[in-house]
Coordinates of C-alpha atoms and ligand atoms in Angstrom, one line a residue:
Chain A
M1 CA -18.2 15.0 22.1
S2 CA -15.2 15.4 19.7
I3 CA -15.3 14.5 16.1
A4 CA -13.0 11.6 15.0
I5 CA -13.7 11.8 11.3
A6 CA -15.2 14.8 9.5
V7 CA -15.9 14.4 5.8
E8 CA -17.2 17.6 4.2
N9 CA -18.7 17.7 0.8
V10 CA -16.2 15.3 -0.8
C11 CA -16.3 14.5 -4.5
K12 CA -14.0 12.0 -6.1
N13 CA -13.9 11.2 -9.8
Y14 CA -12.1 8.5 -11.7
G15 CA -12.0 9.9 -15.2
T16 CA -15.6 10.8 -16.0
F17 CA -17.0 8.4 -13.4
R18 CA -18.0 9.9 -10.1
A19 CA -17.1 7.5 -7.3
L20 CA -18.0 9.9 -4.5
D21 CA -20.7 12.5 -5.0
H22 CA -20.8 15.3 -2.3
V23 CA -20.3 13.0 0.6
S24 CA -20.6 14.6 4.1
L25 CA -20.2 12.6 7.2
K26 CA -19.3 13.2 10.8
I27 CA -18.2 10.3 13.0
H28 CA -17.8 11.1 16.7
S29 CA -15.1 9.8 19.0
G30 CA -16.0 6.5 20.6
E31 CA -18.6 5.5 18.0
F32 CA -18.9 2.1 16.4
F33 CA -19.9 3.0 12.9
A34 CA -20.8 0.9 9.8
L35 CA -20.4 2.0 6.2
L36 CA -22.8 -0.1 4.2
G37 CA -23.8 -0.4 0.6
P38 CA -23.7 -2.7 -2.4
N39 CA -20.5 -3.4 -4.3
G40 CA -19.1 -0.4 -6.1
A41 CA -21.1 2.0 -3.9
G42 CA -17.9 3.9 -3.0
K43 CA -17.2 2.6 0.5
T44 CA -13.5 1.7 -0.2
T45 CA -13.1 5.0 -2.1
L46 CA -14.4 6.9 0.9
I47 CA -12.1 5.0 3.3
H48 CA -9.2 5.7 0.9
T49 CA -9.9 9.5 0.9
I50 CA -9.9 9.4 4.7
A51 CA -6.7 7.4 4.8
G52 CA -4.9 9.5 2.2
L53 CA -4.7 6.6 -0.2
A54 CA -6.9 8.5 -2.6
I55 CA -7.0 12.2 -3.0
A56 CA -10.4 13.9 -3.0
D57 CA -11.1 16.2 -6.0
S58 CA -13.0 18.6 -3.8
G59 CA -14.1 18.9 -0.2
A60 CA -12.1 18.3 2.9
V61 CA -11.4 15.4 5.2
H62 CA -10.2 15.7 8.8
V63 CA -9.1 12.9 11.2
M64 CA -9.1 14.0 14.9
G65 CA -9.0 17.6 13.6
N66 CA -6.1 17.1 11.3
H67 CA -6.5 17.7 7.6
V68 CA -5.6 14.4 5.8
M69 CA -3.4 16.1 3.2
A70 CA -2.1 19.3 4.8
G71 CA -1.7 17.7 8.2
Y72 CA -1.0 14.2 6.9
R73 CA 1.6 13.2 9.5
L74 CA -0.7 13.9 12.4
A75 CA -3.8 12.5 10.7
R76 CA -2.1 9.3 9.8
R77 CA -0.8 8.8 13.3
Q78 CA -4.3 8.8 14.6
L79 CA -5.5 6.3 12.1
G80 CA -5.2 2.5 11.7
V81 CA -6.6 1.1 8.4
V82 CA -7.1 -2.5 7.4
P83 CA -7.3 -2.4 3.6
Q84 CA -9.8 -4.5 1.8
E85 CA -7.3 -6.1 -0.6
L86 CA -5.2 -8.9 0.9
V87 CA -1.7 -7.5 0.7
F88 CA 1.5 -8.6 2.4
D89 CA 5.3 -8.3 2.2
P90 CA 6.7 -11.7 1.3
F91 CA 10.2 -10.9 2.6
F92 CA 9.3 -11.0 6.3
T93 CA 7.9 -13.0 9.1
V94 CA 4.8 -11.9 11.1
R95 CA 6.8 -10.6 14.0
E96 CA 9.3 -8.8 11.7
I97 CA 6.4 -7.2 9.9
L98 CA 4.8 -6.0 13.2
N99 CA 8.2 -4.6 14.4
I100 CA 8.7 -2.8 11.1
Q101 CA 5.2 -1.4 11.2
S102 CA 5.8 -0.1 14.7
G103 CA 8.9 1.6 13.6
Y104 CA 7.1 3.5 10.9
Y105 CA 5.1 5.1 13.7
G106 CA 8.3 5.9 15.7
L107 CA 7.8 3.1 18.2
T108 CA 11.1 1.3 19.1
D109 CA 10.1 -0.9 21.9
N110 CA 6.6 -2.1 21.2
S111 CA 7.0 -5.8 21.9
R112 CA 4.5 -6.0 24.8
W113 CA 1.7 -4.6 22.7
I114 CA 2.8 -6.7 19.7
D115 CA 2.7 -9.8 21.9
E116 CA -0.8 -8.9 23.1
I117 CA -2.2 -8.4 19.6
I118 CA -0.5 -11.6 18.4
V119 CA -2.3 -13.5 21.1
R120 CA -5.6 -11.6 20.7
L121 CA -5.6 -12.4 17.0
G122 CA -4.6 -16.0 17.4
L123 CA -1.3 -15.6 15.6
E124 CA 0.9 -17.2 18.4
D125 CA 1.8 -20.2 16.2
K126 CA 2.6 -18.1 13.2
A127 CA 4.6 -15.3 14.8
N128 CA 7.9 -16.5 13.3
V129 CA 6.5 -17.8 10.0
N130 CA 7.1 -16.0 6.7
M131 CA 4.1 -14.1 5.4
R132 CA 4.2 -16.1 2.2
A133 CA 3.5 -19.3 4.1
L134 CA 0.2 -18.1 5.7
S135 CA -3.3 -18.9 4.6
G136 CA -5.6 -16.1 3.5
G137 CA -7.4 -15.9 6.8
M138 CA -4.1 -15.7 8.6
K139 CA -2.8 -12.9 6.3
R140 CA -6.0 -11.0 7.1
R141 CA -5.3 -11.3 10.8
V142 CA -1.8 -9.9 10.3
M143 CA -3.3 -7.0 8.4
V144 CA -5.5 -6.3 11.4
A145 CA -2.5 -6.5 13.7
Q146 CA -0.6 -4.1 11.5
A147 CA -3.4 -1.5 11.7
L148 CA -3.3 -1.8 15.5
V149 CA 0.5 -1.6 16.3
H150 CA 0.4 2.1 17.1
K151 CA -2.9 1.9 19.1
P152 CA -4.6 4.4 16.9
P153 CA -7.6 6.3 18.3
V154 CA -9.5 5.7 15.0
I155 CA -9.6 2.3 13.5
I156 CA -11.1 1.6 10.0
L157 CA -11.7 -1.9 8.8
D158 CA -12.7 -2.4 5.2
E159 CA -14.4 -5.8 5.0
P160 CA -12.1 -7.4 7.6
T161 CA -14.2 -10.6 7.8
A162 CA -14.3 -11.4 4.1
G163 CA -12.9 -14.9 3.7
V164 CA -12.4 -15.4 7.4
D165 CA -13.8 -18.4 9.3
V166 CA -16.6 -18.0 11.8
E167 CA -14.3 -18.6 14.8
L168 CA -12.0 -15.8 13.9
R169 CA -14.8 -13.5 13.0
Q170 CA -16.1 -13.9 16.6
S171 CA -12.8 -13.4 18.3
L172 CA -11.9 -10.5 16.0
W173 CA -15.2 -8.7 16.9
D174 CA -14.7 -9.4 20.6
F175 CA -11.3 -7.8 20.3
I176 CA -12.6 -4.8 18.3
Q177 CA -15.5 -4.3 20.7
Q178 CA -13.0 -4.3 23.6
L179 CA -11.0 -1.6 21.8
N180 CA -14.2 0.3 21.3
R181 CA -15.0 0.1 25.0
E182 CA -11.6 1.5 25.7
G183 CA -12.4 4.5 23.7
H184 CA -11.2 3.7 20.2
T185 CA -13.5 4.9 17.4
I186 CA -14.3 2.1 15.0
V187 CA -15.5 2.3 11.4
L188 CA -16.2 -0.8 9.4
T189 CA -17.6 -2.1 6.2
T190 CA -19.0 -5.6 5.9
H191 CA -21.1 -7.7 3.7
Y192 CA -22.7 -9.4 6.7
L193 CA -25.5 -7.1 7.7
E194 CA -26.1 -9.1 10.9
E195 CA -22.5 -8.2 12.0
A196 CA -23.2 -4.5 11.5
E197 CA -26.5 -4.8 13.3
A198 CA -25.0 -6.6 16.3
L199 CA -22.0 -4.2 16.6
C200 CA -22.7 -0.7 15.4
N201 CA -24.4 2.3 16.9
R202 CA -24.7 4.2 13.7
I203 CA -24.6 3.4 10.0
A204 CA -24.3 5.2 6.7
L205 CA -25.8 3.7 3.6
L206 CA -23.9 4.5 0.5
K207 CA -25.2 4.0 -3.0
Q208 CA -23.6 5.2 -6.3
G209 CA -21.3 7.4 -4.4
R210 CA -24.0 9.1 -2.3
I211 CA -25.1 8.7 1.3
I212 CA -28.7 7.8 1.1
A213 CA -29.2 7.2 4.8
L214 CA -27.3 8.2 7.9
D215 CA -28.8 7.4 11.3
S216 CA -28.7 5.3 14.4
M217 CA -29.4 1.6 13.9
Q218 CA -32.7 1.8 15.9
N219 CA -34.0 4.9 14.0
L220 CA -33.2 3.4 10.7
I221 CA -35.0 0.2 11.5
S222 CA -38.0 1.8 13.0
T223 CA -38.5 4.5 10.3
M224 CA -37.2 2.9 7.2
A225 CA -38.4 -0.6 7.4
M226 CA -42.0 -1.1 6.4
G227 CA -43.8 -2.7 9.3
Y228 CA -43.7 -6.1 10.7
I229 CA -44.3 -9.7 9.5
L230 CA -47.0 -11.8 11.2
R231 CA -46.2 -15.5 10.5
L232 CA -49.1 -17.9 11.1
R233 CA -49.6 -21.7 10.8
M234 CA -53.2 -22.5 10.4
H235 CA -55.6 -25.4 10.3
P236 CA -57.1 -25.9 7.8
D237 CA -54.1 -25.0 5.9
D238 CA -55.3 -22.2 3.6
L239 CA -55.5 -18.5 3.8
P240 CA -58.9 -16.9 3.6
S241 CA -59.1 -14.8 0.4
N242 CA -59.5 -11.4 2.0
F243 CA -55.9 -11.8 3.5
Q244 CA -54.2 -12.6 0.2
K245 CA -53.5 -9.0 -0.6
I246 CA -51.3 -8.6 2.5
Q247 CA -49.6 -11.9 2.2
V248 CA -45.9 -11.4 1.4
G249 CA -44.6 -15.0 1.5
C250 CA -44.8 -18.6 2.6
H251 CA -42.3 -20.2 5.0
N252 CA -42.3 -23.9 5.8
G253 CA -46.1 -24.1 5.6
C254 CA -46.6 -20.8 7.4
F255 CA -48.1 -17.7 5.8
D256 CA -46.3 -14.4 6.2
L257 CA -48.6 -11.4 6.4
K258 CA -47.3 -7.9 6.3
I259 CA -48.7 -5.4 8.9
D260 CA -47.8 -1.8 9.6
S261 CA -48.5 -1.8 13.3
Y262 CA -49.4 -3.9 16.3
T263 CA -53.0 -2.7 16.3
Q264 CA -53.7 -4.7 13.1
I265 CA -53.0 -8.0 14.9
E266 CA -56.2 -8.2 16.9
P267 CA -58.6 -7.6 13.9
I268 CA -56.7 -10.3 11.9
L269 CA -57.1 -12.8 14.7
A270 CA -60.7 -12.0 15.1
Q271 CA -61.5 -12.4 11.4
L272 CA -59.7 -15.8 11.4
R273 CA -61.7 -16.9 14.4
Q274 CA -64.9 -16.0 12.6
T275 CA -64.0 -18.1 9.5
G276 CA -63.3 -21.1 11.8
V277 CA -59.6 -21.2 11.2
Q278 CA -57.5 -22.5 14.1
I279 CA -54.1 -20.9 14.7
Q280 CA -51.4 -23.5 15.5
E281 CA -48.3 -21.4 15.5
M282 CA -47.7 -17.6 15.5
Q283 CA -44.6 -15.4 15.3
L284 CA -44.2 -11.7 15.0
L285 CA -41.0 -10.9 13.1
Q286 CA -39.2 -7.6 13.8
P287 CA -37.7 -5.8 10.8
D288 CA -33.9 -6.0 10.7
L289 CA -31.1 -4.1 9.0
E290 CA -31.5 -6.3 5.9
D291 CA -35.1 -5.1 5.4
V292 CA -33.9 -1.5 5.7
F293 CA -31.1 -2.2 3.3
V294 CA -33.2 -3.8 0.7
N295 CA -35.9 -1.3 1.1
M296 CA -33.6 1.7 0.8
M297 CA -31.8 0.3 -2.1
N298 CA -35.0 -0.3 -4.0
R299 CA -36.5 3.0 -3.0
S300 CA -33.6 5.1 -4.2
H301 CA -33.5 2.9 -7.3
F302 CA -36.9 4.1 -8.2
E303 CA -36.1 7.7 -7.3
T304 CA -33.1 7.7 -9.6
Q305 CA -35.0 6.3 -12.5
Chain B
M1 CA 13.8 9.6 12.7
T2 CA 12.8 6.1 13.9
G3 CA 10.4 5.9 11.1
F4 CA 13.0 6.7 8.5
L5 CA 15.5 4.3 10.0
T6 CA 13.0 1.5 10.1
L7 CA 12.1 1.9 6.4
L8 CA 15.8 2.1 5.6
Y9 CA 16.4 -1.1 7.6
K10 CA 13.5 -2.8 5.8
E11 CA 14.9 -1.8 2.5
L12 CA 18.4 -3.0 3.4
L13 CA 17.0 -6.3 4.7
R14 CA 15.0 -6.7 1.5
F15 CA 18.1 -7.1 -0.7
W16 CA 20.4 -8.5 2.0
K17 CA 18.1 -11.5 2.5
V18 CA 18.5 -12.4 -1.1
G19 CA 22.2 -11.3 -1.3
F20 CA 23.0 -14.2 -3.6
Q21 CA 21.0 -12.6 -6.4
T22 CA 21.4 -8.9 -5.5
I23 CA 25.1 -8.8 -4.6
L24 CA 27.0 -11.9 -5.6
A25 CA 25.3 -12.4 -9.0
P26 CA 26.1 -8.9 -10.3
V27 CA 29.7 -9.1 -9.0
V28 CA 30.2 -12.3 -11.0
S29 CA 28.6 -11.0 -14.2
T30 CA 30.7 -7.8 -14.1
L31 CA 33.8 -9.9 -13.6
L32 CA 32.8 -11.8 -16.8
Y33 CA 33.1 -8.6 -18.7
L34 CA 36.5 -8.0 -17.2
L35 CA 37.7 -11.5 -18.1
I36 CA 36.5 -11.2 -21.7
F37 CA 37.9 -7.7 -22.3
Y38 CA 41.2 -8.8 -20.6
H39 CA 41.6 -11.6 -23.1
V40 CA 40.5 -9.8 -26.1
L41 CA 41.9 -6.3 -25.7
E42 CA 44.8 -6.3 -23.3
G43 CA 47.9 -5.1 -25.2
H44 CA 45.8 -3.8 -28.1
V45 CA 44.4 -0.7 -26.6
E46 CA 46.0 2.0 -24.5
T47 CA 43.9 4.8 -23.1
Y48 CA 46.1 6.6 -20.7
P49 CA 49.8 6.5 -21.2
G50 CA 51.4 3.7 -19.2
V51 CA 48.1 2.3 -17.9
P52 CA 47.3 -1.2 -19.2
Y53 CA 43.8 -1.4 -20.7
T54 CA 42.5 -3.8 -18.0
V55 CA 43.6 -1.6 -15.2
F56 CA 41.9 1.3 -17.0
L57 CA 38.8 -0.8 -17.4
V58 CA 38.4 -1.9 -13.7
P59 CA 37.2 1.5 -12.3
G60 CA 34.8 1.9 -15.2
L61 CA 33.3 -1.5 -14.5
V62 CA 33.1 -0.9 -10.8
M63 CA 31.2 2.4 -11.4
M64 CA 29.0 0.7 -13.9
S65 CA 28.0 -2.0 -11.4
V66 CA 27.5 0.6 -8.7
M67 CA 25.1 2.5 -10.9
Q68 CA 23.2 -0.4 -12.3
N69 CA 22.7 -2.0 -8.9
A70 CA 21.6 1.2 -7.3
F71 CA 19.1 1.7 -10.1
A72 CA 17.9 -1.9 -9.9
N73 CA 17.5 -1.8 -6.2
A74 CA 15.3 1.2 -5.9
S75 CA 13.2 0.5 -9.0
S76 CA 12.5 -3.1 -8.3
S77 CA 11.7 -2.5 -4.7
M78 CA 9.3 0.2 -5.7
I79 CA 7.6 -1.6 -8.5
Q80 CA 7.3 -4.8 -6.5
S81 CA 5.6 -3.2 -3.5
K82 CA 3.4 -1.3 -5.9
I83 CA 2.3 -4.3 -7.8
S84 CA 1.9 -6.6 -4.8
G85 CA 0.1 -3.7 -3.1
N86 CA 2.1 -3.7 0.1
I87 CA 3.2 -0.2 -0.6
V88 CA 0.0 0.8 1.2
F89 CA 1.7 0.2 4.6
V90 CA 4.2 2.9 3.8
L91 CA 1.6 5.2 2.2
L92 CA -0.6 4.8 5.3
S93 CA 2.3 5.6 7.7
P94 CA 3.2 9.1 8.9
L95 CA 6.6 8.9 7.1
T96 CA 7.3 12.1 5.2
Y97 CA 8.0 12.1 1.5
W98 CA 11.7 12.9 2.0
Q99 CA 12.0 10.1 4.5
I100 CA 10.5 7.6 2.1
F101 CA 12.8 8.9 -0.7
L102 CA 15.9 8.9 1.4
A103 CA 15.3 5.4 2.7
Y104 CA 14.9 4.0 -0.8
I105 CA 18.0 5.7 -2.2
L106 CA 20.3 5.0 0.8
A107 CA 19.5 1.4 0.5
S108 CA 20.3 1.6 -3.2
V109 CA 23.6 3.4 -2.4
A110 CA 24.4 0.6 0.1
R111 CA 23.7 -2.1 -2.5
G112 CA 25.6 -0.3 -5.2
L113 CA 28.7 0.2 -3.0
M114 CA 28.6 -3.4 -1.9
V115 CA 28.6 -4.7 -5.5
G116 CA 31.2 -2.1 -6.5
L117 CA 33.5 -3.1 -3.7
G118 CA 33.2 -6.7 -4.6
V119 CA 34.2 -6.0 -8.2
Y120 CA 37.0 -3.7 -7.1
L121 CA 38.5 -6.2 -4.7
V122 CA 38.9 -8.8 -7.4
G123 CA 40.3 -6.1 -9.8
W124 CA 42.8 -5.0 -7.2
L125 CA 43.8 -8.6 -6.4
F126 CA 44.5 -9.6 -9.9
F127 CA 45.4 -6.5 -11.8
D128 CA 46.9 -4.3 -9.2
V129 CA 44.6 -1.4 -9.8
P130 CA 45.8 1.7 -7.9
Y131 CA 43.8 4.1 -5.8
Y132 CA 45.3 7.5 -5.5
W133 CA 42.6 9.8 -4.2
P134 CA 40.0 7.7 -2.3
G135 CA 38.1 10.8 -1.4
W136 CA 37.1 11.3 -5.0
I137 CA 36.3 7.6 -5.4
V138 CA 33.9 7.7 -2.5
M139 CA 32.3 11.0 -3.4
F140 CA 31.6 9.9 -7.0
A141 CA 30.5 6.4 -5.9
V142 CA 28.0 7.8 -3.4
A143 CA 26.7 10.7 -5.6
G144 CA 26.5 8.4 -8.6
S145 CA 24.6 5.6 -6.8
G146 CA 22.4 8.2 -5.2
L147 CA 21.5 9.6 -8.6
L148 CA 20.8 6.2 -10.0
G149 CA 18.8 5.3 -6.9
A150 CA 16.7 8.4 -7.4
L151 CA 16.2 7.5 -11.1
G152 CA 15.2 4.1 -9.9
V153 CA 12.5 5.5 -7.6
I154 CA 11.1 7.6 -10.4
A155 CA 11.1 4.6 -12.8
G156 CA 9.5 2.3 -10.2
I157 CA 6.8 4.8 -9.6
W158 CA 6.2 5.6 -13.2
A159 CA 6.1 2.0 -14.5
D160 CA 2.9 0.1 -14.1
K161 CA 4.3 -3.2 -15.3
F162 CA 7.7 -4.9 -15.2
D163 CA 8.1 -4.6 -19.0
Q164 CA 7.8 -0.8 -18.8
L165 CA 10.5 -0.8 -16.2
A166 CA 12.6 -3.0 -18.4
A167 CA 12.1 -0.5 -21.2
F168 CA 13.2 2.4 -19.0
Q169 CA 16.3 0.4 -18.2
N170 CA 17.0 -0.7 -21.8
F171 CA 16.3 2.6 -23.5
I172 CA 17.6 5.1 -21.0
I173 CA 19.9 3.6 -18.3
I174 CA 21.9 1.2 -20.4
P175 CA 22.6 3.4 -23.4
L176 CA 23.6 6.3 -21.1
T177 CA 25.9 4.0 -19.2
F178 CA 27.6 2.3 -22.2
L179 CA 28.1 5.7 -23.9
S180 CA 29.6 7.3 -20.9
G181 CA 33.1 5.9 -21.3
V182 CA 33.0 2.8 -19.2
F183 CA 35.0 0.9 -21.8
Y184 CA 37.1 3.7 -23.3
S185 CA 38.5 7.2 -22.8
I186 CA 36.3 9.6 -24.8
H187 CA 39.5 11.1 -26.2
S188 CA 39.7 8.1 -28.5
L189 CA 36.3 9.1 -30.0
P190 CA 35.7 11.3 -33.1
P191 CA 35.2 15.0 -32.1
A192 CA 31.4 14.9 -32.6
W193 CA 31.0 12.0 -30.3
Q194 CA 33.2 13.7 -27.7
V195 CA 30.8 16.7 -27.7
L196 CA 27.8 14.4 -27.3
S197 CA 29.5 12.5 -24.5
H198 CA 29.8 15.8 -22.6
L199 CA 26.0 16.1 -22.6
N200 CA 25.7 12.7 -20.9
P201 CA 25.6 13.2 -17.1
F202 CA 26.8 9.5 -16.6
F203 CA 30.0 10.5 -18.4
Y204 CA 31.0 12.8 -15.5
M205 CA 30.3 10.1 -12.9
I206 CA 32.6 7.6 -14.6
D207 CA 35.2 10.2 -15.4
G208 CA 35.3 11.7 -12.0
F209 CA 35.3 8.2 -10.4
R210 CA 38.3 7.2 -12.6
Y211 CA 40.2 10.3 -11.6
G212 CA 40.3 8.9 -8.1
F213 CA 42.2 5.9 -9.3
F214 CA 44.6 7.4 -11.8
G215 CA 44.8 11.1 -11.1
E216 CA 43.9 11.6 -14.7
S217 CA 40.6 12.2 -16.4
D218 CA 39.0 13.7 -19.5
S219 CA 37.3 16.5 -17.6
S220 CA 38.2 18.3 -14.4
P221 CA 36.9 16.3 -11.4
Y222 CA 35.6 19.5 -9.8
L223 CA 33.4 20.2 -12.8
S224 CA 32.3 16.6 -12.9
L225 CA 31.4 16.6 -9.2
V226 CA 29.4 19.8 -9.6
I227 CA 27.5 18.4 -12.6
V228 CA 26.8 15.1 -10.9
I229 CA 25.6 16.7 -7.7
A230 CA 23.4 19.2 -9.7
C231 CA 21.8 16.3 -11.6
F232 CA 21.3 14.4 -8.3
A233 CA 19.6 17.3 -6.7
A234 CA 17.3 17.9 -9.7
I235 CA 16.3 14.2 -10.0
S236 CA 15.8 14.0 -6.3
L237 CA 13.5 17.0 -6.3
L238 CA 11.5 15.4 -9.1
A239 CA 11.2 12.1 -7.3
V240 CA 10.0 13.8 -4.1
K241 CA 7.6 15.8 -6.1
M242 CA 6.2 12.6 -7.5
L243 CA 5.9 11.1 -4.1
R244 CA 4.2 14.2 -2.7
S245 CA 1.7 14.5 -5.5
G246 CA 0.8 10.8 -5.1
Y247 CA 1.5 10.2 -8.9
K248 CA 0.6 6.6 -9.6
L249 CA 0.6 5.8 -5.9
R250 CA -2.4 7.5 -4.4
Y251 CA -5.5 7.3 -6.6
Ligands
ADP401 N1 -8.6 3.4 -9.1 C1 -9.8 3.4 -9.7 N2 -9.9 3.7 -10.9 C2 -11.1 3.8 -11.5 N3 -12.3 3.4 -10.9 C3 -12.2 3.1 -9.7 C4 -11.0 3.0 -8.9 N4 -11.2 2.7 -7.7 C5 -12.6 2.5 -7.6 N5 -13.2 2.7 -8.8 C6 -14.6 2.7 -9.1 O1 -15.3 3.4 -8.1 C7 -16.5 2.7 -7.7 C8 -16.5 2.6 -6.2 O2 -15.6 1.6 -5.9 P1 -15.3 1.1 -4.3 O3 -15.1 2.3 -3.5 O4 -14.2 0.1 -4.4 O5 -16.7 0.4 -4.0 P2 -17.1 -0.4 -2.7 O6 -15.9 -0.5 -1.8 O7 -18.3 0.2 -2.1 O8 -17.4 -1.8 -3.2 C9 -16.5 1.4 -8.5 O9 -17.4 1.6 -9.5 C10 -15.1 1.2 -8.9 O10 -15.1 0.6 -10.2
MG402 MG1 -14.8 -2.0 -1.1

């Protein structure tokens, strides 16, 4: 499998502040990859060093085998980036912008593909409207369209769904998933962990400029999350005292008990039966990305103390 | 090539769409200078023998408007797209640094020439300004507006805010222009000022440009052209170096 993005030992400083600290990362062609982390972790900075919008102080970045500085023309041709900041050129209409953007990549007759992305992103009604007159969500769609005009093999989206309504989020992800099935490599950052969980094969967790986890979604969830939650509604409605040490919460009159493996379920049920408690409702909650996220962030928080 | 032509087209469209402000307004304001100087100075000052002052003044004003508008175009386009952030679309593209640079300055040359032509046409209609050597006129207009366009690119990249750009214009561009002999022949200056004037590259642009109209100038037009082109080349190299290094553009 070929490597779409190779980041080797990249450091990036802003003055004395280290925004990226020896980041290494390989993203394979065809992957759907998420870059996650709290605000200020360095996700945008990492994307900028890949896109050539920021220049790494040390280390090397390649896109489809092209060095992003020494071979910038080839690297940039392979890349489509949706920047995080909402930016637009107020002098032009949506279609003018997309034609101009195509021209930058040497495409003179791109109207068929432009028509298609306009439809796929729900911009038909706005195609001949000036950028200034569009709402924030619409401007965001145009930015996505701009990143796609040259059908780049590698597409990076920096929080593309921030400030975008649910309907567009869904249709945007449908479109991006289709592009991924057609072989485009997708890298995204998002604040909605459920989006990353639903879409991505692999994730990198960034914190304070460092990658603190890099694995497939399943591996991360099964190894990093701590166990499962057993949620019980009981009659009479109180928890025997010997279970209080594993209780982690209450939820609409249910008790949440934390367990490490399925084998603990049967002994718990047996003990409850002995004390005469009747179970009225039972749920076993699987850990999700959010648990991994919170867990990892806390863990490395203690490590760095 | 397509990429370069597209950026050039975009830059041309950018000022053309607001031509009222970018072309017509500067033509009118330059003509106001002409009107005022005509009323106040006509008949009082003679620079070249047999050339009325207003006729002498028109080429200087034409060149001044060419230069100012070339500078304004490149610098305001650059700083606007930097501050609004849409410069990223150019920075993300595979355009080379020379292509970006040339697109910006060619658009500036185009705007400078349009404004200059507007001023000249009025001067020609009302004051019968001659044009003896159009080749010189065109060469100095193009090289001068290119040089000012390149300075505009540099100023637009360097300035973080509009007031810094205004400072660059007020403390560098305008003094160099006004002291370059737009309104007078430097031979009418005291000797010390004449020497100083010869250190001002803008002097050679105005002087060589004026030669195309009257066949007379303070310096040899060949020398002037060499100096203007050398300055243009040096400023261009600096501008491209700034673009390549990502100075204030790529963080
Ligand atoms: N141009 C810059 N100058 C100085 N500091 C910056 C700059 N860009 C980003 N930073 C700092 O680098 C850190 C990482 O920022 P960023 O990559 O935007 O984080 P994220 O996208 O993960 O929220 C932040 O602390 C931010 O303040
Ligand atoms: Mg960010």
